[in-house]
mmCIF file with all atom_site columns, C-alpha atoms in Angstrom:
data_model
loop_
_atom_site.group_PDB
_atom_site.id
_atom_site.type_symbol
_atom_site.label_atom_id
_atom_site.label_alt_id
_atom_site.label_comp_id
_atom_site.label_asym_id
_atom_site.label_entity_id
_atom_site.label_seq_id
_atom_site.pdbx_PDB_ins_code
_atom_site.Cartn_x
_atom_site.Cartn_y
_atom_site.Cartn_z
_atom_site.occupancy
_atom_site.B_iso_or_equiv
_atom_site.pdbx_formal_charge
_atom_site.auth_seq_id
_atom_site.auth_comp_id
_atom_site.auth_asym_id
_atom_site.auth_atom_id
_atom_site.pdbx_PDB_model_num
ATOM 1   C CA . UNK A 1 1   ? 87.918  106.723 87.482  1.00 92.00 ? 23  UNK A CA 1
ATOM 2   C CA . UNK A 1 2   ? 88.569  106.184 90.983  1.00 95.00 ? 24  UNK A CA 1
ATOM 3   C CA . UNK A 1 3   ? 91.627  107.247 91.760  1.00 95.00 ? 25  UNK A CA 1
ATOM 4   C CA . UNK A 1 4   ? 93.102  105.016 94.810  1.00 96.00 ? 26  UNK A CA 1
ATOM 5   C CA . UNK A 1 5   ? 96.037  105.817 96.835  1.00 96.00 ? 27  UNK A CA 1
ATOM 6   C CA . UNK A 1 6   ? 98.950  103.447 95.878  1.00 94.00 ? 28  UNK A CA 1
ATOM 7   C CA . UNK A 1 7   ? 100.392 103.575 99.176  1.00 94.00 ? 29  UNK A CA 1
ATOM 8   C CA . UNK A 1 8   ? 96.950  101.674 100.076 1.00 96.00 ? 30  UNK A CA 1
ATOM 9   C CA . UNK A 1 9   ? 95.149  102.384 102.906 1.00 97.00 ? 31  UNK A CA 1
ATOM 10  C CA . UNK A 1 10  ? 96.378  103.683 106.550 1.00 96.00 ? 32  UNK A CA 1
ATOM 11  C CA . UNK A 1 11  ? 95.551  102.156 109.978 1.00 96.00 ? 33  UNK A CA 1
ATOM 12  C CA . UNK A 1 12  ? 94.376  99.443  111.357 1.00 97.00 ? 34  UNK A CA 1
ATOM 13  C CA . UNK A 1 13  ? 91.896  96.500  109.475 1.00 98.00 ? 35  UNK A CA 1
ATOM 14  C CA . UNK A 1 14  ? 88.611  97.168  111.025 1.00 98.00 ? 36  UNK A CA 1
ATOM 15  C CA . UNK A 1 15  ? 87.531  94.991  113.466 1.00 97.00 ? 37  UNK A CA 1
ATOM 16  C CA . UNK A 1 16  ? 86.258  91.382  111.812 1.00 97.00 ? 38  UNK A CA 1
ATOM 17  C CA . UNK A 1 17  ? 82.648  91.569  111.372 1.00 97.00 ? 39  UNK A CA 1
ATOM 18  C CA . UNK A 1 18  ? 81.702  87.872  111.082 1.00 96.00 ? 40  UNK A CA 1
ATOM 19  C CA . UNK A 1 19  ? 81.508  85.199  114.098 1.00 94.00 ? 41  UNK A CA 1
ATOM 20  C CA . UNK A 1 20  ? 83.989  82.937  115.178 1.00 89.00 ? 42  UNK A CA 1
ATOM 21  C CA . UNK A 1 21  ? 84.529  79.391  113.484 1.00 84.00 ? 43  UNK A CA 1
ATOM 22  C CA . UNK A 1 22  ? 83.756  76.640  116.496 1.00 83.00 ? 44  UNK A CA 1
ATOM 23  C CA . UNK A 1 23  ? 85.585  75.028  118.294 1.00 82.00 ? 45  UNK A CA 1
ATOM 24  C CA . UNK A 1 24  ? 87.006  71.860  116.854 1.00 82.00 ? 46  UNK A CA 1
ATOM 25  C CA . UNK A 1 25  ? 89.525  68.820  118.292 1.00 77.00 ? 47  UNK A CA 1
ATOM 26  C CA . UNK A 1 26  ? 92.150  68.996  115.986 1.00 82.00 ? 48  UNK A CA 1
ATOM 27  C CA . UNK A 1 27  ? 92.398  72.813  116.456 1.00 85.00 ? 49  UNK A CA 1
ATOM 28  C CA . UNK A 1 28  ? 92.403  73.399  112.519 1.00 87.00 ? 50  UNK A CA 1
ATOM 29  C CA . UNK A 1 29  ? 89.993  75.957  112.774 1.00 89.00 ? 51  UNK A CA 1
ATOM 30  C CA . UNK A 1 30  ? 92.602  77.998  115.105 1.00 89.00 ? 52  UNK A CA 1
ATOM 31  C CA . UNK A 1 31  ? 94.752  77.550  112.503 1.00 91.00 ? 53  UNK A CA 1
ATOM 32  C CA . UNK A 1 32  ? 92.154  78.845  109.652 1.00 93.00 ? 54  UNK A CA 1
ATOM 33  C CA . UNK A 1 33  ? 91.193  81.368  112.154 1.00 94.00 ? 55  UNK A CA 1
ATOM 34  C CA . UNK A 1 34  ? 94.471  83.116  112.348 1.00 95.00 ? 56  UNK A CA 1
ATOM 35  C CA . UNK A 1 35  ? 94.925  82.305  108.754 1.00 97.00 ? 57  UNK A CA 1
ATOM 36  C CA . UNK A 1 36  ? 92.004  84.622  108.237 1.00 97.00 ? 58  UNK A CA 1
ATOM 37  C CA . UNK A 1 37  ? 93.272  87.579  110.525 1.00 97.00 ? 59  UNK A CA 1
ATOM 38  C CA . UNK A 1 38  ? 96.848  87.774  108.880 1.00 98.00 ? 60  UNK A CA 1
ATOM 39  C CA . UNK A 1 39  ? 94.637  87.508  105.389 1.00 98.00 ? 61  UNK A CA 1
ATOM 40  C CA . UNK A 1 40  ? 92.466  90.510  106.734 1.00 98.00 ? 62  UNK A CA 1
ATOM 41  C CA . UNK A 1 41  ? 95.265  92.599  107.767 1.00 98.00 ? 63  UNK A CA 1
ATOM 42  C CA . UNK A 1 42  ? 97.220  92.582  104.853 1.00 98.00 ? 64  UNK A CA 1
ATOM 43  C CA . UNK A 1 43  ? 93.778  93.044  102.113 1.00 98.00 ? 65  UNK A CA 1
ATOM 44  C CA . UNK A 1 44  ? 92.628  96.447  104.475 1.00 98.00 ? 66  UNK A CA 1
ATOM 45  C CA . UNK A 1 45  ? 96.177  97.608  103.383 1.00 98.00 ? 67  UNK A CA 1
ATOM 46  C CA . UNK A 1 46  ? 95.501  97.657  99.605  1.00 97.00 ? 68  UNK A CA 1
ATOM 47  C CA . UNK A 1 47  ? 94.729  100.733 97.186  1.00 97.00 ? 69  UNK A CA 1
ATOM 48  C CA . UNK A 1 48  ? 91.376  99.182  96.937  1.00 98.00 ? 70  UNK A CA 1
ATOM 49  C CA . UNK A 1 49  ? 90.557  99.171  100.621 1.00 98.00 ? 71  UNK A CA 1
ATOM 50  C CA . UNK A 1 50  ? 90.106  102.532 100.680 1.00 97.00 ? 72  UNK A CA 1
ATOM 51  C CA . UNK A 1 51  ? 87.184  101.880 98.240  1.00 97.00 ? 73  UNK A CA 1
ATOM 52  C CA . UNK A 1 52  ? 85.761  99.396  100.382 1.00 98.00 ? 74  UNK A CA 1
ATOM 53  C CA . UNK A 1 53  ? 86.275  101.280 103.426 1.00 97.00 ? 75  UNK A CA 1
ATOM 54  C CA . UNK A 1 54  ? 83.522  104.005 101.375 1.00 97.00 ? 76  UNK A CA 1
ATOM 55  C CA . UNK A 1 55  ? 81.800  101.375 100.003 1.00 97.00 ? 77  UNK A CA 1
ATOM 56  C CA . UNK A 1 56  ? 81.092  99.636  103.134 1.00 97.00 ? 78  UNK A CA 1
ATOM 57  C CA . UNK A 1 57  ? 81.931  96.252  102.264 1.00 97.00 ? 79  UNK A CA 1
ATOM 58  C CA . UNK A 1 58  ? 83.278  94.806  105.430 1.00 97.00 ? 80  UNK A CA 1
ATOM 59  C CA . UNK A 1 59  ? 81.241  91.872  105.736 1.00 98.00 ? 81  UNK A CA 1
ATOM 60  C CA . UNK A 1 60  ? 82.010  90.997  101.766 1.00 98.00 ? 82  UNK A CA 1
ATOM 61  C CA . UNK A 1 61  ? 86.007  91.587  102.231 1.00 98.00 ? 83  UNK A CA 1
ATOM 62  C CA . UNK A 1 62  ? 85.442  88.770  105.515 1.00 98.00 ? 84  UNK A CA 1
ATOM 63  C CA . UNK A 1 63  ? 83.010  86.076  103.561 1.00 98.00 ? 85  UNK A CA 1
ATOM 64  C CA . UNK A 1 64  ? 86.303  86.383  100.354 1.00 98.00 ? 86  UNK A CA 1
ATOM 65  C CA . UNK A 1 65  ? 88.705  86.273  103.294 1.00 98.00 ? 87  UNK A CA 1
ATOM 66  C CA . UNK A 1 66  ? 86.850  82.957  104.505 1.00 97.00 ? 88  UNK A CA 1
ATOM 67  C CA . UNK A 1 67  ? 86.247  81.388  101.101 1.00 97.00 ? 89  UNK A CA 1
ATOM 68  C CA . UNK A 1 68  ? 89.728  82.374  99.920  1.00 98.00 ? 90  UNK A CA 1
ATOM 69  C CA . UNK A 1 69  ? 91.499  80.381  103.614 1.00 97.00 ? 91  UNK A CA 1
ATOM 70  C CA . UNK A 1 70  ? 89.010  77.678  102.901 1.00 95.00 ? 92  UNK A CA 1
ATOM 71  C CA . UNK A 1 71  ? 90.341  77.363  98.964  1.00 97.00 ? 93  UNK A CA 1
ATOM 72  C CA . UNK A 1 72  ? 94.129  76.699  100.866 1.00 96.00 ? 94  UNK A CA 1
ATOM 73  C CA . UNK A 1 73  ? 93.708  74.457  102.076 1.00 94.00 ? 95  UNK A CA 1
ATOM 74  C CA . UNK A 1 74  ? 92.237  72.432  98.837  1.00 96.00 ? 96  UNK A CA 1
ATOM 75  C CA . UNK A 1 75  ? 88.478  73.172  98.843  1.00 96.00 ? 97  UNK A CA 1
ATOM 76  C CA . UNK A 1 76  ? 87.550  73.558  95.399  1.00 97.00 ? 98  UNK A CA 1
ATOM 77  C CA . UNK A 1 77  ? 83.690  75.037  96.361  1.00 98.00 ? 99  UNK A CA 1
ATOM 78  C CA . UNK A 1 78  ? 85.076  77.413  98.542  1.00 97.00 ? 100 UNK A CA 1
ATOM 79  C CA . UNK A 1 79  ? 88.072  78.250  95.571  1.00 97.00 ? 101 UNK A CA 1
ATOM 80  C CA . UNK A 1 80  ? 85.121  78.921  93.062  1.00 98.00 ? 102 UNK A CA 1
ATOM 81  C CA . UNK A 1 81  ? 83.709  81.744  95.302  1.00 98.00 ? 103 UNK A CA 1
ATOM 82  C CA . UNK A 1 82  ? 86.617  83.417  96.647  1.00 98.00 ? 104 UNK A CA 1
ATOM 83  C CA . UNK A 1 83  ? 87.009  83.980  92.741  1.00 97.00 ? 105 UNK A CA 1
ATOM 84  C CA . UNK A 1 84  ? 84.049  85.940  92.513  1.00 97.00 ? 106 UNK A CA 1
ATOM 85  C CA . UNK A 1 85  ? 84.420  87.781  95.105  1.00 98.00 ? 107 UNK A CA 1
ATOM 86  C CA . UNK A 1 86  ? 87.576  88.593  94.293  1.00 97.00 ? 108 UNK A CA 1
ATOM 87  C CA . UNK A 1 87  ? 86.465  89.799  91.086  1.00 96.00 ? 109 UNK A CA 1
ATOM 88  C CA . UNK A 1 88  ? 83.821  91.786  92.678  1.00 97.00 ? 110 UNK A CA 1
ATOM 89  C CA . UNK A 1 89  ? 86.929  93.053  95.199  1.00 98.00 ? 111 UNK A CA 1
ATOM 90  C CA . UNK A 1 90  ? 88.266  94.558  92.504  1.00 97.00 ? 112 UNK A CA 1
ATOM 91  C CA . UNK A 1 91  ? 91.042  92.318  93.267  1.00 97.00 ? 113 UNK A CA 1
ATOM 92  C CA . UNK A 1 92  ? 92.823  91.553  89.830  1.00 95.00 ? 114 UNK A CA 1
ATOM 93  C CA . UNK A 1 93  ? 93.251  94.529  86.871  1.00 95.00 ? 115 UNK A CA 1
ATOM 94  C CA . UNK A 1 94  ? 90.409  93.269  85.032  1.00 96.00 ? 116 UNK A CA 1
ATOM 95  C CA . UNK A 1 95  ? 88.012  93.653  87.347  1.00 97.00 ? 117 UNK A CA 1
ATOM 96  C CA . UNK A 1 96  ? 89.786  96.986  88.811  1.00 97.00 ? 118 UNK A CA 1
ATOM 97  C CA . UNK A 1 97  ? 88.726  98.318  85.206  1.00 97.00 ? 119 UNK A CA 1
ATOM 98  C CA . UNK A 1 98  ? 85.557  97.010  85.455  1.00 96.00 ? 120 UNK A CA 1
ATOM 99  C CA . UNK A 1 99  ? 84.670  98.827  88.915  1.00 97.00 ? 121 UNK A CA 1
ATOM 100 C CA . UNK A 1 100 ? 86.351  101.426 87.283  1.00 97.00 ? 122 UNK A CA 1
ATOM 101 C CA . UNK A 1 101 ? 89.613  101.585 89.661  1.00 97.00 ? 123 UNK A CA 1
ATOM 102 C CA . UNK A 1 102 ? 93.376  102.961 89.094  1.00 96.00 ? 124 UNK A CA 1
ATOM 103 C CA . UNK A 1 103 ? 95.462  103.148 91.383  1.00 95.00 ? 125 UNK A CA 1
ATOM 104 C CA . UNK A 1 104 ? 97.008  107.069 91.501  1.00 92.00 ? 126 UNK A CA 1
ATOM 105 C CA . UNK A 1 105 ? 100.773 106.997 90.860  1.00 83.00 ? 127 UNK A CA 1
ATOM 106 C CA . UNK A 1 106 ? 102.973 107.654 93.999  1.00 72.00 ? 128 UNK A CA 1
ATOM 107 C CA . UNK A 1 107 ? 104.932 110.754 92.578  1.00 65.00 ? 129 UNK A CA 1
ATOM 108 C CA . UNK A 1 108 ? 106.849 111.100 95.830  1.00 66.00 ? 130 UNK A CA 1
ATOM 109 C CA . UNK A 1 109 ? 108.159 107.776 95.777  1.00 63.00 ? 131 UNK A CA 1
ATOM 110 C CA . UNK A 1 110 ? 108.962 107.902 92.191  1.00 64.00 ? 132 UNK A CA 1
ATOM 111 C CA . UNK A 1 111 ? 110.573 111.142 92.690  1.00 68.00 ? 133 UNK A CA 1
ATOM 112 C CA . UNK A 1 112 ? 113.073 109.685 95.315  1.00 67.00 ? 134 UNK A CA 1
ATOM 113 C CA . UNK A 1 113 ? 113.860 106.824 93.121  1.00 68.00 ? 135 UNK A CA 1
ATOM 114 C CA . UNK A 1 114 ? 114.877 109.114 90.588  1.00 69.00 ? 136 UNK A CA 1
ATOM 115 C CA . UNK A 1 115 ? 116.679 110.773 93.093  1.00 69.00 ? 137 UNK A CA 1
ATOM 116 C CA . UNK A 1 116 ? 118.221 107.772 94.619  1.00 67.00 ? 138 UNK A CA 1
ATOM 117 C CA . UNK A 1 117 ? 119.404 106.331 91.245  1.00 64.00 ? 139 UNK A CA 1
ATOM 118 C CA . UNK A 1 118 ? 121.045 109.609 90.300  1.00 61.00 ? 140 UNK A CA 1
ATOM 119 C CA . UNK A 1 119 ? 123.038 109.638 93.314  1.00 59.00 ? 141 UNK A CA 1
ATOM 120 C CA . UNK A 1 120 ? 123.689 105.565 94.100  1.00 63.00 ? 142 UNK A CA 1
ATOM 121 C CA . UNK A 1 121 ? 127.048 105.205 95.758  1.00 67.00 ? 143 UNK A CA 1
ATOM 122 C CA . UNK A 1 122 ? 129.494 104.291 93.183  1.00 68.00 ? 144 UNK A CA 1
ATOM 123 C CA . UNK A 1 123 ? 131.276 101.123 93.217  1.00 69.00 ? 145 UNK A CA 1
ATOM 124 C CA . UNK A 1 124 ? 134.746 100.954 94.393  1.00 68.00 ? 146 UNK A CA 1
ATOM 125 C CA . UNK A 1 125 ? 135.917 100.814 90.579  1.00 68.00 ? 147 UNK A CA 1
ATOM 126 C CA . UNK A 1 126 ? 134.289 104.041 89.782  1.00 68.00 ? 148 UNK A CA 1
ATOM 127 C CA . UNK A 1 127 ? 135.777 105.886 92.581  1.00 64.00 ? 149 UNK A CA 1
ATOM 128 C CA . UNK A 1 128 ? 139.560 105.079 91.063  1.00 69.00 ? 150 UNK A CA 1
ATOM 129 C CA . UNK A 1 129 ? 141.020 107.733 89.350  1.00 70.00 ? 151 UNK A CA 1
ATOM 130 C CA . UNK A 1 130 ? 144.219 107.801 87.916  1.00 73.00 ? 152 UNK A CA 1
ATOM 131 C CA . UNK A 1 131 ? 147.392 110.314 89.259  1.00 74.00 ? 153 UNK A CA 1
ATOM 132 C CA . UNK A 1 132 ? 150.105 111.590 87.538  1.00 74.00 ? 154 UNK A CA 1
ATOM 133 C CA . UNK A 1 133 ? 153.025 110.477 89.490  1.00 74.00 ? 155 UNK A CA 1
ATOM 134 C CA . UNK A 1 134 ? 155.416 113.656 88.484  1.00 75.00 ? 156 UNK A CA 1
ATOM 135 C CA . UNK A 1 135 ? 152.348 115.758 90.315  1.00 67.00 ? 157 UNK A CA 1
ATOM 136 C CA . UNK A 1 136 ? 152.997 114.885 94.048  1.00 61.00 ? 158 UNK A CA 1
ATOM 137 C CA . UNK A 1 137 ? 151.765 116.951 96.532  1.00 58.00 ? 159 UNK A CA 1
ATOM 138 C CA . UNK A 1 138 ? 155.123 116.846 98.588  1.00 55.00 ? 160 UNK A CA 1
ATOM 139 C CA . UNK A 1 139 ? 156.726 119.934 99.393  1.00 50.00 ? 161 UNK A CA 1
#
């Protein structure tokens, strides 16, 4: 199994490899390009992006982004293509198994969470304690 880091890929997303969309009168393509840029950045921060970078799958990931953004607008053909690429890029648990990819445990985060849980702040009720009125500290 190929281990992928739980914290995802570090650094900025690679440059967008596909040509831009042609200008249109309604400004729809500008909206789609903005959504493509957002999804591109989001995907390149995932654990799978470490493998894509090693395999140099930039254009394949870009095609997935382009189809996925079209699918979000209701384009059924783009949705079908996005699903195929999603499977090939390891973006579902089943696809990750098929590619023999596994997200490694983030042991540092687990230890941090365990320590935080152990030393969690007590509630006001938990901080109250019974005081014996006869043992006042006056004097």
